[in-house]
Amino acid sequence: MDVQRLELLRELAERRTVTAVARATHRTPSAVSQQLKVLEREAGLPLTERSGRGLVLTSAGRALARSASDVAVALARANALWDEFRNLATGEVSVVTFPTAGQMLLPGAIADLAATPGLVVTCTDLDPELSDFPALTAEFDIVLAHTMRGQPSWGGRGLTVVPLMTEPLDVGLPVGHRLAGRASVSAGDVASEPWIGVPGGYPFERILHEIEQQSGERLTVTQRFADLRLIESFITAGLGIALLPRYTSAGDQPGRLVLKPLRGVDAERQIVALMRPDRAERLAVRTVVDVLREQAAQVQSQHAHRQ
């Protein structure tokens, strides 16, 4: 069977439509359909079937798509081994990050990687809902994602998941707040406060639900924003309190706001790198991930020394 046609079948399994596969592989939809028909003849079994106006994989198609993923990983591993012999971590690596991870990790990582000849790292930022992170691995080599403890991981999605760091989430209070002098706060302390929340589906939402469960009170969420700086501006204006990531918030800037650990609640997020397994084999991708891990360790170490 032709490797490139196997890759098209794998793309169809991940992207779900011929149009999306065509767009991703820079082909026309008719060209993709023709190549899939050729693969069916090679396989000797139906690999796709009509569903409405589109195509879905048959059970044989799904099995062969999984094998196509194995083939892609094996080829990528062979290429990576050859790159290691030549000591060449070259090529372009694309990274997508949610904003605060990019703020913490990317400037230092890109500066360090500038010393690697032939390696080009291109970065962009998005702030998707938790469930949308895995889909980005189809478009980017490395996806920086975050999740809370107790939320579904991405281990069962066929992705390579590399843990980078754990970041505590604190309660952000305006300077002069009645709780600002406390060393920490409990769910009961903050339940009656007006809250600045995040959009539904964002990772921090789970912790708000846990505060409600522990306190026995329903939280009053007056506004919902995805942007950290906008949330901070509402806190400093005295319009509410919110959960803020300890390492990337403005809480360590005197006169703006203060951060207080949330006692008795598992309030921390896991920051990971998500990759398709074949891309994770590339030496250039592994080089970038290694530097991201180093940057994450430095961030955690710097904050540990401040405490």
XYZ file of C-alpha atoms in Angstrom:
307
model
C 0.000 0.000 0.000
C 1.149 3.506 -0.759
C 2.297 5.400 2.347
C 0.889 8.724 1.159
C -2.533 7.207 0.573
C -2.407 5.646 4.025
C -1.687 9.093 5.413
C -4.796 10.457 3.669
C -6.872 7.752 5.349
C -5.374 8.683 8.700
C -6.166 12.340 8.071
C -9.765 11.442 7.259
C -10.016 9.549 10.553
C -8.827 12.642 12.435
C -10.419 15.458 10.438
C -13.713 13.666 9.656
C -14.410 15.257 6.239
C -12.813 14.992 2.800
C -12.956 18.780 2.509
C -10.908 19.215 5.701
C -8.375 16.628 4.499
C -8.104 18.376 1.148
C -7.527 21.712 2.823
C -4.858 20.323 5.145
C -3.001 18.429 2.421
C -3.319 21.119 -0.265
C -5.348 18.926 -2.614
C -8.780 19.186 -4.131
C -11.576 17.143 -2.525
C -11.940 15.125 -5.723
C -8.225 14.268 -5.673
C -8.510 13.062 -2.067
C -11.552 10.928 -2.939
C -9.744 9.403 -5.912
C -6.715 8.476 -3.811
C -8.945 6.884 -1.174
C -10.647 4.792 -3.876
C -7.238 3.601 -5.077
C -6.364 2.637 -1.501
C -9.607 0.677 -1.242
C -8.659 -1.300 -4.336
C -5.232 -1.980 -2.839
C -6.798 -3.083 0.445
C -9.479 -5.215 -1.182
C -12.106 -4.030 1.298
C -14.432 -1.020 1.584
C -12.688 1.585 3.731
C -15.327 4.335 3.547
C -19.076 4.552 3.215
C -21.564 7.307 2.590
C -23.176 9.031 5.546
C -25.480 11.823 4.465
C -23.461 14.021 2.122
C -20.097 12.912 3.491
C -17.871 9.881 4.013
C -17.213 7.923 7.196
C -14.757 5.112 7.791
C -15.898 1.514 7.900
C -14.569 -0.750 10.649
C -11.869 -1.890 8.220
C -11.103 1.748 7.423
C -10.716 2.614 11.103
C -8.394 -0.340 11.646
C -6.251 0.604 8.656
C -6.177 4.245 9.809
C -4.731 3.087 13.142
C -2.125 1.099 11.225
C -1.390 4.190 9.140
C -0.597 6.032 12.359
C 1.815 3.261 13.333
C 3.488 3.511 9.930
C 3.836 7.294 10.276
C 5.423 6.902 13.723
C 7.866 4.259 12.436
C 8.920 6.438 9.505
C 9.307 9.486 11.745
C 11.364 7.447 14.213
C 13.661 6.252 11.419
C 14.143 9.809 10.172
C 14.794 11.021 13.708
C 17.412 8.326 14.227
C 19.181 9.419 11.060
C 19.030 13.053 12.182
C 20.621 12.037 15.483
C 23.489 10.342 13.657
C 24.012 13.527 11.673
C 23.345 15.674 14.768
C 20.826 17.743 12.812
C 17.798 19.086 14.679
C 16.736 21.066 11.631
C 13.500 22.124 9.993
C 10.443 24.089 11.025
C 8.520 23.359 14.216
C 5.132 24.987 14.752
C 3.922 25.716 18.286
C 0.513 26.908 19.430
C 0.039 28.019 23.020
C -2.609 29.466 25.270
C -1.535 32.998 26.259
C -0.197 32.564 29.796
C 1.893 29.500 28.926
C 3.351 31.457 26.043
C 4.157 34.345 28.372
C 5.953 32.015 30.796
C 7.788 29.681 28.474
C 8.205 30.902 24.930
C 10.474 33.986 25.160
C 13.209 32.106 27.004
C 12.751 28.969 24.888
C 12.977 30.814 21.585
C 16.054 32.709 22.785
C 17.758 29.424 23.735
C 16.762 27.698 20.497
C 18.218 30.507 18.403
C 21.602 28.833 18.930
C 20.448 25.688 17.044
C 21.434 26.033 13.347
C 18.702 25.231 10.859
C 15.908 25.064 13.418
C 13.010 27.453 12.820
C 10.277 27.684 15.471
C 7.060 29.499 14.576
C 4.600 30.294 17.371
C 1.037 31.480 17.610
C -1.472 31.815 20.445
C -5.034 30.618 20.866
C -7.220 30.218 23.944
C -9.564 27.319 23.215
C -11.917 25.417 25.447
C -10.456 22.368 27.166
C -11.996 19.907 24.696
C -10.554 21.728 21.674
C -6.850 21.359 22.481
C -6.368 17.867 20.945
C -7.775 18.932 17.572
C -5.020 21.534 17.263
C -2.405 18.756 16.987
C -3.556 18.233 13.408
C -2.409 21.754 12.545
C 0.607 22.292 14.828
C 3.603 20.182 15.811
C 3.368 21.126 19.505
C 0.232 22.231 21.366
C 0.724 23.757 24.808
C -2.418 22.883 26.753
C -3.631 23.004 30.329
C -6.088 21.072 32.411
C -7.108 20.747 36.052
C -6.683 17.698 38.254
C -9.743 15.497 38.019
C -10.576 16.548 34.477
C -10.210 14.098 31.586
C -6.658 13.782 30.306
C -5.701 13.341 26.688
C -3.895 10.047 27.213
C -6.617 8.049 25.444
C -6.691 10.207 22.333
C -3.699 8.595 20.666
C -1.557 11.649 21.393
C 1.857 11.986 22.966
C 1.493 13.957 26.204
C 4.590 15.476 27.798
C 4.059 17.092 31.246
C 5.830 20.443 31.523
C 4.839 21.934 34.867
C 2.229 22.387 37.564
C 1.069 25.925 38.334
C -0.952 26.825 41.453
C -4.108 28.891 41.053
C -4.656 31.539 43.717
C -7.532 33.828 44.577
C -6.893 37.324 43.273
C -8.138 40.095 45.588
C -8.023 43.875 45.269
C -5.618 45.644 47.591
C -7.512 46.613 50.740
C -9.953 43.698 50.501
C -11.156 42.324 53.854
C -9.253 39.073 53.174
C -6.067 40.664 51.844
C -4.249 40.279 55.157
C -4.821 36.527 55.371
C -2.040 34.059 54.578
C -4.586 31.919 52.718
C -8.342 31.698 52.209
C -10.861 28.857 52.311
C -13.880 28.101 50.137
C -16.128 29.421 52.905
C -14.166 32.687 53.087
C -14.703 33.532 49.413
C -18.035 31.933 48.510
C -20.111 35.052 49.219
C -17.899 37.330 47.109
C -18.779 38.466 43.581
C -16.666 36.454 41.132
C -15.115 37.183 37.767
C -15.281 33.817 35.999
C -14.131 32.245 32.759
C -16.257 31.155 29.792
C -17.972 27.792 30.103
C -15.730 24.905 29.110
C -12.523 26.621 30.275
C -10.409 24.650 32.765
C -10.738 27.035 35.745
C -14.495 26.468 35.843
C -14.056 23.167 37.689
C -12.469 24.887 40.683
C -15.395 27.295 41.008
C -17.720 24.280 41.157
C -15.538 22.740 43.872
C -15.716 25.972 45.915
C -19.505 25.760 45.677
C -19.490 22.133 46.836
C -17.202 22.789 49.793
C -18.930 25.956 50.937
C -22.494 24.841 50.270
C -23.157 28.185 48.565
C -23.803 29.033 44.935
C -21.229 31.491 43.634
C -22.306 34.767 42.085
C -20.366 35.116 38.823
C -20.916 38.646 37.587
C -18.692 38.563 34.481
C -16.860 35.955 32.405
C -13.657 36.666 30.507
C -10.955 34.576 28.865
C -8.317 37.315 28.962
C -6.203 37.331 32.126
C -5.378 41.033 32.006
C -9.051 41.946 31.658
C -9.887 39.802 34.685
C -7.119 41.514 36.652
C -8.448 44.945 35.711
C -11.877 44.063 37.131
C -10.262 42.813 40.341
C -8.199 45.979 40.829
C -11.334 48.050 40.214
C -13.006 46.238 43.123
C -15.595 44.565 40.888
C -14.983 41.019 42.039
C -12.433 38.339 42.843
C -11.124 35.592 40.589
C -8.818 32.620 40.230
C -5.439 33.644 38.850
C -2.387 31.590 37.843
C 0.342 32.284 40.388
C 3.302 32.560 38.018
C 1.756 34.767 35.326
C -0.607 37.099 37.139
C 0.163 40.631 38.262
C -0.298 39.647 41.897
C 3.357 40.207 42.706
C 3.122 43.850 41.631
C 2.512 45.993 44.738
C -0.506 48.254 44.668
C -2.452 46.340 42.044
C -3.812 43.186 43.626
C -2.833 40.377 45.978
C -2.837 36.601 45.549
C -3.950 34.213 48.292
C -3.619 30.416 48.176
C -6.957 28.629 48.248
C -6.872 26.337 51.260
C -8.524 22.913 51.123
C -9.164 22.986 47.363
C -6.970 21.254 44.772
C -6.386 24.480 42.861
C -3.630 23.935 40.347
C -3.348 23.338 36.657
C -1.202 20.916 34.687
C 0.564 22.389 31.658
C 1.510 19.849 29.012
C 2.751 19.573 25.439
C 0.408 17.615 23.147
C 1.675 16.117 19.884
C 0.725 13.582 17.279
C 2.995 10.595 17.943
C 4.759 10.739 14.569
C 5.597 14.414 15.018
C 6.794 13.747 18.555
C 9.480 11.472 17.073
C 11.108 14.255 15.058
C 14.449 15.327 16.497
C 13.606 18.994 15.900
C 10.317 18.643 17.807
C 11.981 16.765 20.661
C 14.626 19.477 20.861
C 11.952 22.169 21.260
C 10.070 20.140 23.886
C 13.269 19.589 25.881
C 13.914 23.339 25.968
C 10.304 24.011 26.993
C 10.744 21.593 29.900
C 13.912 23.416 30.935
C 12.087 26.743 30.843
C 9.221 25.336 32.907
C 11.657 24.063 35.525
C 13.318 27.487 35.693
C 9.967 29.239 36.201
C 9.029 26.924 39.045
C 12.447 27.251 40.638
C 12.370 31.065 40.494
C 8.983 31.216 42.208
C 9.989 28.631 44.822
C 12.921 30.858 45.816
C 10.610 33.868 46.234
C 8.424 32.088 48.765
